[in-house]
């Protein structure tokens, strides 16, 4: 079946612009995660959505970052007024939560470059 | 806070050599441990996982890992590496009390020379 998809695959933007990154999780997966992969910081958790519960935003680095998940499926990560330190690969993952620990399936990522 | 340490940042091996990548986790109650691999230009994918039971876990592509509770370790092993194993390997765990995010180690870049 189809895996997690993300778009765009690459995004180059000028400092100060807003960007939107999209994630389509695996159909039927109730949980969706955003991570960031950057040199020197490794893989960092950003935000987590599970069903209709309030999202866990504890990993968002600043209030310029926000995310939403519409209809329990597609998610959009928005970065406002981008800064050069936002340059990274943004990864989305999804999983089927059955009350315990489950494998997360990752998408190919969006490489964001802020110039 | 829960954390994961990978001490080998870069490993270079020749084909057919044996591989062992270290992973140590901080104690946090229930232990759930993962090894993910990222091949060049590809997305992260699961190699193997440990939740409970037999501490020797076998994964895909001939990889295995051993959970040693007394050492807080979950080292990844492969008896004979191939050039196609060239990739970055990440150890990960869930934080204690929740399954809502993975905590990753810094990763180990493995280069296998033919």
PDB file of C-alpha atoms in Angstrom:
ATOM      1  CA  UNK A   1       0.000   0.000   0.000  1.00  0.00           C
ATOM      2  CA  UNK A   2       0.925   3.642  -0.190  1.00  0.00           C
ATOM      3  CA  UNK A   3       3.294   4.969   2.405  1.00  0.00           C
ATOM      4  CA  UNK A   4       3.531   8.370   3.991  1.00  0.00           C
ATOM      5  CA  UNK A   5       3.905  11.070   1.366  1.00  0.00           C
ATOM      6  CA  UNK A   6       5.206  14.594   1.758  1.00  0.00           C
ATOM      7  CA  UNK A   7       5.259  17.624  -0.481  1.00  0.00           C
ATOM      8  CA  UNK A   8       7.157  19.422  -1.712  1.00  0.00           C
ATOM      9  CA  UNK A   9      10.275  17.284  -1.668  1.00  0.00           C
ATOM     10  CA  UNK A  10      12.447  20.377  -1.775  1.00  0.00           C
ATOM     11  CA  UNK A  11      11.679  23.973  -0.898  1.00  0.00           C
ATOM     12  CA  UNK A  12      13.967  26.956  -1.199  1.00  0.00           C
ATOM     13  CA  UNK A  13      12.688  30.153   0.333  1.00  0.00           C
ATOM     14  CA  UNK A  14      13.978  33.563   1.240  1.00  0.00           C
ATOM     15  CA  UNK A  15      14.451  34.553   4.839  1.00  0.00           C
ATOM     16  CA  UNK A  16      11.293  36.107   6.201  1.00  0.00           C
ATOM     17  CA  UNK A  17       8.875  34.257   3.922  1.00  0.00           C
ATOM     18  CA  UNK A  18       6.248  31.811   5.166  1.00  0.00           C
ATOM     19  CA  UNK A  19       6.267  28.175   4.041  1.00  0.00           C
ATOM     20  CA  UNK A  20       3.787  25.321   4.215  1.00  0.00           C
ATOM     21  CA  UNK A  21       4.803  21.691   4.225  1.00  0.00           C
ATOM     22  CA  UNK A  22       2.282  18.942   3.621  1.00  0.00           C
ATOM     23  CA  UNK A  23       2.019  15.388   4.902  1.00  0.00           C
ATOM     24  CA  UNK A  24      -0.345  12.619   3.789  1.00  0.00           C
ATOM     25  CA  UNK A  25      -0.233   9.790   6.340  1.00  0.00           C
ATOM     26  CA  UNK A  26      -0.935   6.143   5.689  1.00  0.00           C
ATOM     27  CA  UNK A  27      -4.673   5.570   5.383  1.00  0.00           C
ATOM     28  CA  UNK A  28      -6.138   4.397   8.677  1.00  0.00           C
ATOM     29  CA  UNK A  29      -3.281   5.630  10.817  1.00  0.00           C
ATOM     30  CA  UNK A  30      -4.642   7.681  13.682  1.00  0.00           C
ATOM     31  CA  UNK A  31      -1.406   9.238  14.866  1.00  0.00           C
ATOM     32  CA  UNK A  32       0.736  11.719  12.942  1.00  0.00           C
ATOM     33  CA  UNK A  33       4.106  13.142  13.921  1.00  0.00           C
ATOM     34  CA  UNK A  34       6.402  15.851  12.621  1.00  0.00           C
ATOM     35  CA  UNK A  35      10.154  15.706  13.179  1.00  0.00           C
ATOM     36  CA  UNK A  36      13.056  17.829  12.017  1.00  0.00           C
ATOM     37  CA  UNK A  37      16.414  16.488  10.919  1.00  0.00           C
ATOM     38  CA  UNK A  38      19.267  18.966  10.837  1.00  0.00           C
ATOM     39  CA  UNK A  39      23.031  18.922  11.066  1.00  0.00           C
ATOM     40  CA  UNK A  40      24.167  19.288  14.619  1.00  0.00           C
ATOM     41  CA  UNK A  41      20.696  18.688  16.073  1.00  0.00           C
ATOM     42  CA  UNK A  42      19.916  15.227  14.785  1.00  0.00           C
ATOM     43  CA  UNK A  43      16.282  14.138  14.711  1.00  0.00           C
ATOM     44  CA  UNK A  44      13.996  16.284  16.848  1.00  0.00           C
ATOM     45  CA  UNK A  45      10.328  15.794  17.634  1.00  0.00           C
ATOM     46  CA  UNK A  46       8.143  18.772  16.735  1.00  0.00           C
ATOM     47  CA  UNK A  47       4.458  17.944  17.146  1.00  0.00           C
ATOM     48  CA  UNK A  48       2.107  14.968  17.509  1.00  0.00           C
ATOM     49  CA  UNK A  49      -1.543  14.516  16.557  1.00  0.00           C
ATOM     50  CA  UNK A  50      -3.694  11.630  17.792  1.00  0.00           C
ATOM     51  CA  UNK A  51      -7.304  11.389  16.720  1.00  0.00           C
ATOM     52  CA  UNK A  52      -9.400  14.230  18.081  1.00  0.00           C
ATOM     53  CA  UNK A  53      -7.149  14.883  21.058  1.00  0.00           C
ATOM     54  CA  UNK A  54      -5.334  18.163  21.507  1.00  0.00           C
ATOM     55  CA  UNK A  55      -1.976  17.965  19.742  1.00  0.00           C
ATOM     56  CA  UNK A  56       1.264  17.684  21.683  1.00  0.00           C
ATOM     57  CA  UNK A  57       3.140  20.804  20.597  1.00  0.00           C
ATOM     58  CA  UNK A  58       5.931  20.465  23.109  1.00  0.00           C
ATOM     59  CA  UNK A  59       8.647  20.137  20.461  1.00  0.00           C
ATOM     60  CA  UNK A  60       7.865  23.228  18.416  1.00  0.00           C
ATOM     61  CA  UNK A  61      10.951  25.466  18.651  1.00  0.00           C
ATOM     62  CA  UNK A  62       9.141  28.812  18.486  1.00  0.00           C
ATOM     63  CA  UNK A  63       5.738  30.385  17.922  1.00  0.00           C
ATOM     64  CA  UNK A  64       6.651  30.813  14.262  1.00  0.00           C
ATOM     65  CA  UNK A  65       5.939  27.096  13.888  1.00  0.00           C
ATOM     66  CA  UNK A  66       2.406  25.743  13.773  1.00  0.00           C
ATOM     67  CA  UNK A  67       0.680  22.680  12.414  1.00  0.00           C
ATOM     68  CA  UNK A  68      -2.806  21.476  11.805  1.00  0.00           C
ATOM     69  CA  UNK A  69      -4.404  18.230  10.824  1.00  0.00           C
ATOM     70  CA  UNK A  70      -7.625  18.424   8.898  1.00  0.00           C
ATOM     71  CA  UNK A  71     -10.211  15.675   8.966  1.00  0.00           C
ATOM     72  CA  UNK A  72      -7.918  13.427  10.911  1.00  0.00           C
ATOM     73  CA  UNK A  73      -5.766  12.849   7.851  1.00  0.00           C
ATOM     74  CA  UNK A  74      -3.629  15.378   5.980  1.00  0.00           C
ATOM     75  CA  UNK A  75      -1.404  17.651   8.025  1.00  0.00           C
ATOM     76  CA  UNK A  76       0.251  20.959   7.209  1.00  0.00           C
ATOM     77  CA  UNK A  77       3.278  22.339   9.014  1.00  0.00           C
ATOM     78  CA  UNK A  78       3.591  26.106   8.659  1.00  0.00           C
ATOM     79  CA  UNK A  79       6.702  28.110   9.381  1.00  0.00           C
ATOM     80  CA  UNK A  80       6.208  31.854   9.447  1.00  0.00           C
ATOM     81  CA  UNK A  81       8.930  34.412   8.860  1.00  0.00           C
ATOM     82  CA  UNK A  82      11.489  31.730   8.097  1.00  0.00           C
ATOM     83  CA  UNK A  83      15.010  32.057   9.436  1.00  0.00           C
ATOM     84  CA  UNK A  84      18.210  30.446   8.185  1.00  0.00           C
ATOM     85  CA  UNK A  85      18.299  28.177  11.225  1.00  0.00           C
ATOM     86  CA  UNK A  86      15.015  26.662  10.029  1.00  0.00           C
ATOM     87  CA  UNK A  87      16.891  24.991   7.177  1.00  0.00           C
ATOM     88  CA  UNK A  88      16.504  21.253   7.714  1.00  0.00           C
ATOM     89  CA  UNK A  89      14.714  18.176   6.481  1.00  0.00           C
ATOM     90  CA  UNK A  90      11.199  18.033   7.889  1.00  0.00           C
ATOM     91  CA  UNK A  91       9.944  14.488   8.347  1.00  0.00           C
ATOM     92  CA  UNK A  92       6.412  13.301   8.834  1.00  0.00           C
ATOM     93  CA  UNK A  93       5.497   9.934  10.303  1.00  0.00           C
ATOM     94  CA  UNK A  94       2.280   8.113  11.061  1.00  0.00           C
ATOM     95  CA  UNK A  95       1.269   5.126  13.128  1.00  0.00           C
ATOM     96  CA  UNK A  96      -1.773   3.132  14.148  1.00  0.00           C
ATOM     97  CA  UNK A  97      -2.264   3.550  17.856  1.00  0.00           C
ATOM     98  CA  UNK A  98      -3.686   0.541  19.624  1.00  0.00           C
ATOM     99  CA  UNK A  99      -3.047   1.734  23.156  1.00  0.00           C
ATOM    100  CA  UNK A 100       0.621   1.028  23.299  1.00  0.00           C
ATOM    101  CA  UNK A 101       3.897   1.493  21.507  1.00  0.00           C
ATOM    102  CA  UNK A 102       3.666   1.175  17.756  1.00  0.00           C
ATOM    103  CA  UNK A 103       6.062   1.494  14.862  1.00  0.00           C
ATOM    104  CA  UNK A 104       6.133   4.875  13.173  1.00  0.00           C
ATOM    105  CA  UNK A 105       6.298   4.962   9.390  1.00  0.00           C
ATOM    106  CA  UNK A 106       8.244   7.847   7.951  1.00  0.00           C
ATOM    107  CA  UNK A 107       7.804   9.827   4.796  1.00  0.00           C
ATOM    108  CA  UNK A 108      10.630  10.918   2.488  1.00  0.00           C
ATOM    109  CA  UNK A 109      10.818  14.376   4.029  1.00  0.00           C
ATOM    110  CA  UNK A 110      10.825  17.932   2.755  1.00  0.00           C
ATOM    111  CA  UNK A 111      14.234  19.561   2.484  1.00  0.00           C
ATOM    112  CA  UNK A 112      13.820  23.224   3.396  1.00  0.00           C
ATOM    113  CA  UNK A 113      16.549  25.697   2.547  1.00  0.00           C
ATOM    114  CA  UNK A 114      16.221  29.257   3.774  1.00  0.00           C
ATOM    115  CA  UNK A 115      18.482  31.678   1.922  1.00  0.00           C
TER     116      UNK A 115
ATOM    117  CA  UNK B   1      14.398  12.981  30.742  1.00  0.00           C
ATOM    118  CA  UNK B   2      14.741   9.905  28.625  1.00  0.00           C
ATOM    119  CA  UNK B   3      17.732   9.965  26.301  1.00  0.00           C
ATOM    120  CA  UNK B   4      19.544   7.756  23.841  1.00  0.00           C
ATOM    121  CA  UNK B   5      23.287   7.786  23.226  1.00  0.00           C
ATOM    122  CA  UNK B   6      25.086   6.488  20.192  1.00  0.00           C
ATOM    123  CA  UNK B   7      28.796   6.670  20.760  1.00  0.00           C
ATOM    124  CA  UNK B   8      30.005   5.787  17.275  1.00  0.00           C
ATOM    125  CA  UNK B   9      29.316   8.676  14.941  1.00  0.00           C
ATOM    126  CA  UNK B  10      31.199   7.336  11.938  1.00  0.00           C
ATOM    127  CA  UNK B  11      32.136   3.741  11.226  1.00  0.00           C
ATOM    128  CA  UNK B  12      34.065   2.515   8.210  1.00  0.00           C
ATOM    129  CA  UNK B  13      34.199  -1.184   7.430  1.00  0.00           C
ATOM    130  CA  UNK B  14      35.199  -3.462   4.609  1.00  0.00           C
ATOM    131  CA  UNK B  15      32.679  -5.884   3.165  1.00  0.00           C
ATOM    132  CA  UNK B  16      32.308  -9.110   5.170  1.00  0.00           C
ATOM    133  CA  UNK B  17      33.463  -7.437   8.370  1.00  0.00           C
ATOM    134  CA  UNK B  18      31.287  -7.767  11.455  1.00  0.00           C
ATOM    135  CA  UNK B  19      29.350  -4.776  12.699  1.00  0.00           C
ATOM    136  CA  UNK B  20      28.349  -3.653  16.150  1.00  0.00           C
ATOM    137  CA  UNK B  21      26.840  -0.213  16.740  1.00  0.00           C
ATOM    138  CA  UNK B  22      26.398   0.929  20.295  1.00  0.00           C
ATOM    139  CA  UNK B  23      23.212   2.340  21.792  1.00  0.00           C
ATOM    140  CA  UNK B  24      22.635   3.228  25.420  1.00  0.00           C
ATOM    141  CA  UNK B  25      19.401   4.540  26.857  1.00  0.00           C
ATOM    142  CA  UNK B  26      18.623   6.255  30.108  1.00  0.00           C
ATOM    143  CA  UNK B  27      16.360   4.366  32.459  1.00  0.00           C
ATOM    144  CA  UNK B  28      12.733   5.379  32.287  1.00  0.00           C
ATOM    145  CA  UNK B  29      10.555   2.506  33.350  1.00  0.00           C
ATOM    146  CA  UNK B  30       8.970   0.584  30.504  1.00  0.00           C
ATOM    147  CA  UNK B  31      11.479   0.157  27.722  1.00  0.00           C
ATOM    148  CA  UNK B  32      10.621   0.322  24.047  1.00  0.00           C
ATOM    149  CA  UNK B  33      13.650   0.419  21.753  1.00  0.00           C
ATOM    150  CA  UNK B  34      14.037   0.751  18.017  1.00  0.00           C
ATOM    151  CA  UNK B  35      16.723   0.793  15.373  1.00  0.00           C
ATOM    152  CA  UNK B  36      15.921   2.765  12.246  1.00  0.00           C
ATOM    153  CA  UNK B  37      18.046   2.969   9.105  1.00  0.00           C
ATOM    154  CA  UNK B  38      18.256   5.703   6.496  1.00  0.00           C
ATOM    155  CA  UNK B  39      19.860   4.643   3.222  1.00  0.00           C
ATOM    156  CA  UNK B  40      21.274   7.411   1.025  1.00  0.00           C
ATOM    157  CA  UNK B  41      18.410   9.367  -0.501  1.00  0.00           C
ATOM    158  CA  UNK B  42      15.761   7.233   1.138  1.00  0.00           C
ATOM    159  CA  UNK B  43      13.393   7.653   4.064  1.00  0.00           C
ATOM    160  CA  UNK B  44      13.813   6.292   7.548  1.00  0.00           C
ATOM    161  CA  UNK B  45      12.723   2.714   7.881  1.00  0.00           C
ATOM    162  CA  UNK B  46      12.499   0.323  10.788  1.00  0.00           C
ATOM    163  CA  UNK B  47      15.187  -2.338  11.144  1.00  0.00           C
ATOM    164  CA  UNK B  48      13.953  -3.918  14.360  1.00  0.00           C
ATOM    165  CA  UNK B  49      12.248  -3.183  17.662  1.00  0.00           C
ATOM    166  CA  UNK B  50      12.171  -4.456  21.204  1.00  0.00           C
ATOM    167  CA  UNK B  51       9.155  -4.124  23.477  1.00  0.00           C
ATOM    168  CA  UNK B  52       9.419  -7.181  25.734  1.00  0.00           C
ATOM    169  CA  UNK B  53      10.247 -10.880  25.718  1.00  0.00           C
ATOM    170  CA  UNK B  54      13.351 -12.397  24.127  1.00  0.00           C
ATOM    171  CA  UNK B  55      16.108  -9.811  24.514  1.00  0.00           C
ATOM    172  CA  UNK B  56      17.734 -10.919  21.266  1.00  0.00           C
ATOM    173  CA  UNK B  57      15.733  -9.325  18.497  1.00  0.00           C
ATOM    174  CA  UNK B  58      16.110 -10.189  14.849  1.00  0.00           C
ATOM    175  CA  UNK B  59      15.274  -7.647  12.203  1.00  0.00           C
ATOM    176  CA  UNK B  60      15.377  -7.254   8.479  1.00  0.00           C
ATOM    177  CA  UNK B  61      18.414  -7.716   6.246  1.00  0.00           C
ATOM    178  CA  UNK B  62      20.273  -9.910   8.718  1.00  0.00           C
ATOM    179  CA  UNK B  63      20.455  -7.362  11.512  1.00  0.00           C
ATOM    180  CA  UNK B  64      19.913  -8.210  15.144  1.00  0.00           C
ATOM    181  CA  UNK B  65      20.088  -6.360  18.444  1.00  0.00           C
ATOM    182  CA  UNK B  66      20.426  -7.446  22.033  1.00  0.00           C
ATOM    183  CA  UNK B  67      18.682  -5.726  24.904  1.00  0.00           C
ATOM    184  CA  UNK B  68      20.890  -5.890  28.002  1.00  0.00           C
ATOM    185  CA  UNK B  69      18.970  -4.357  30.878  1.00  0.00           C
ATOM    186  CA  UNK B  70      21.920  -4.325  33.286  1.00  0.00           C
ATOM    187  CA  UNK B  71      23.944  -2.256  30.823  1.00  0.00           C
ATOM    188  CA  UNK B  72      21.068  -0.087  29.549  1.00  0.00           C
ATOM    189  CA  UNK B  73      22.194  -1.092  26.086  1.00  0.00           C
ATOM    190  CA  UNK B  74      20.589  -2.123  22.815  1.00  0.00           C
ATOM    191  CA  UNK B  75      23.488  -2.656  20.425  1.00  0.00           C
ATOM    192  CA  UNK B  76      22.916  -3.413  16.760  1.00  0.00           C
ATOM    193  CA  UNK B  77      24.883  -6.232  15.157  1.00  0.00           C
ATOM    194  CA  UNK B  78      25.404  -7.868  11.814  1.00  0.00           C
ATOM    195  CA  UNK B  79      27.908 -10.688  11.330  1.00  0.00           C
ATOM    196  CA  UNK B  80      28.929  -9.757   7.797  1.00  0.00           C
ATOM    197  CA  UNK B  81      28.201  -6.359   6.255  1.00  0.00           C
ATOM    198  CA  UNK B  82      27.662  -5.607   2.598  1.00  0.00           C
ATOM    199  CA  UNK B  83      28.286  -2.473   0.577  1.00  0.00           C
ATOM    200  CA  UNK B  84      24.508  -2.001   0.478  1.00  0.00           C
ATOM    201  CA  UNK B  85      24.486  -1.561   4.274  1.00  0.00           C
ATOM    202  CA  UNK B  86      26.064   1.863   3.811  1.00  0.00           C
ATOM    203  CA  UNK B  87      23.585   4.117   5.581  1.00  0.00           C
ATOM    204  CA  UNK B  88      22.910   6.107   8.713  1.00  0.00           C
ATOM    205  CA  UNK B  89      21.580   4.148  11.685  1.00  0.00           C
ATOM    206  CA  UNK B  90      19.497   5.603  14.474  1.00  0.00           C
ATOM    207  CA  UNK B  91      18.628   4.138  17.830  1.00  0.00           C
ATOM    208  CA  UNK B  92      15.388   5.444  19.319  1.00  0.00           C
ATOM    209  CA  UNK B  93      13.055   5.053  22.247  1.00  0.00           C
ATOM    210  CA  UNK B  94       9.803   6.426  23.582  1.00  0.00           C
ATOM    211  CA  UNK B  95       9.936   8.696  26.615  1.00  0.00           C
ATOM    212  CA  UNK B  96       8.762   7.172  29.848  1.00  0.00           C
ATOM    213  CA  UNK B  97       5.024   7.428  30.287  1.00  0.00           C
ATOM    214  CA  UNK B  98       4.147   8.100  26.696  1.00  0.00           C
ATOM    215  CA  UNK B  99       4.225   6.796  23.157  1.00  0.00           C
ATOM    216  CA  UNK B 100       3.681  10.068  21.397  1.00  0.00           C
ATOM    217  CA  UNK B 101       7.165  10.830  20.132  1.00  0.00           C
ATOM    218  CA  UNK B 102      10.401   9.067  19.452  1.00  0.00           C
ATOM    219  CA  UNK B 103      13.627  10.196  21.050  1.00  0.00           C
ATOM    220  CA  UNK B 104      16.490   9.527  18.677  1.00  0.00           C
ATOM    221  CA  UNK B 105      20.186   9.098  19.173  1.00  0.00           C
ATOM    222  CA  UNK B 106      22.556  11.245  17.149  1.00  0.00           C
ATOM    223  CA  UNK B 107      22.937   8.525  14.534  1.00  0.00           C
ATOM    224  CA  UNK B 108      25.886   6.518  13.244  1.00  0.00           C
ATOM    225  CA  UNK B 109      27.062   6.861   9.668  1.00  0.00           C
ATOM    226  CA  UNK B 110      28.271   3.526   8.355  1.00  0.00           C
ATOM    227  CA  UNK B 111      30.368   3.334   5.210  1.00  0.00           C
ATOM    228  CA  UNK B 112      31.104  -0.121   3.835  1.00  0.00           C
ATOM    229  CA  UNK B 113      33.879  -0.364   1.297  1.00  0.00           C
ATOM    230  CA  UNK B 114      33.856  -3.140  -1.282  1.00  0.00           C
TER     231      UNK B 114
END
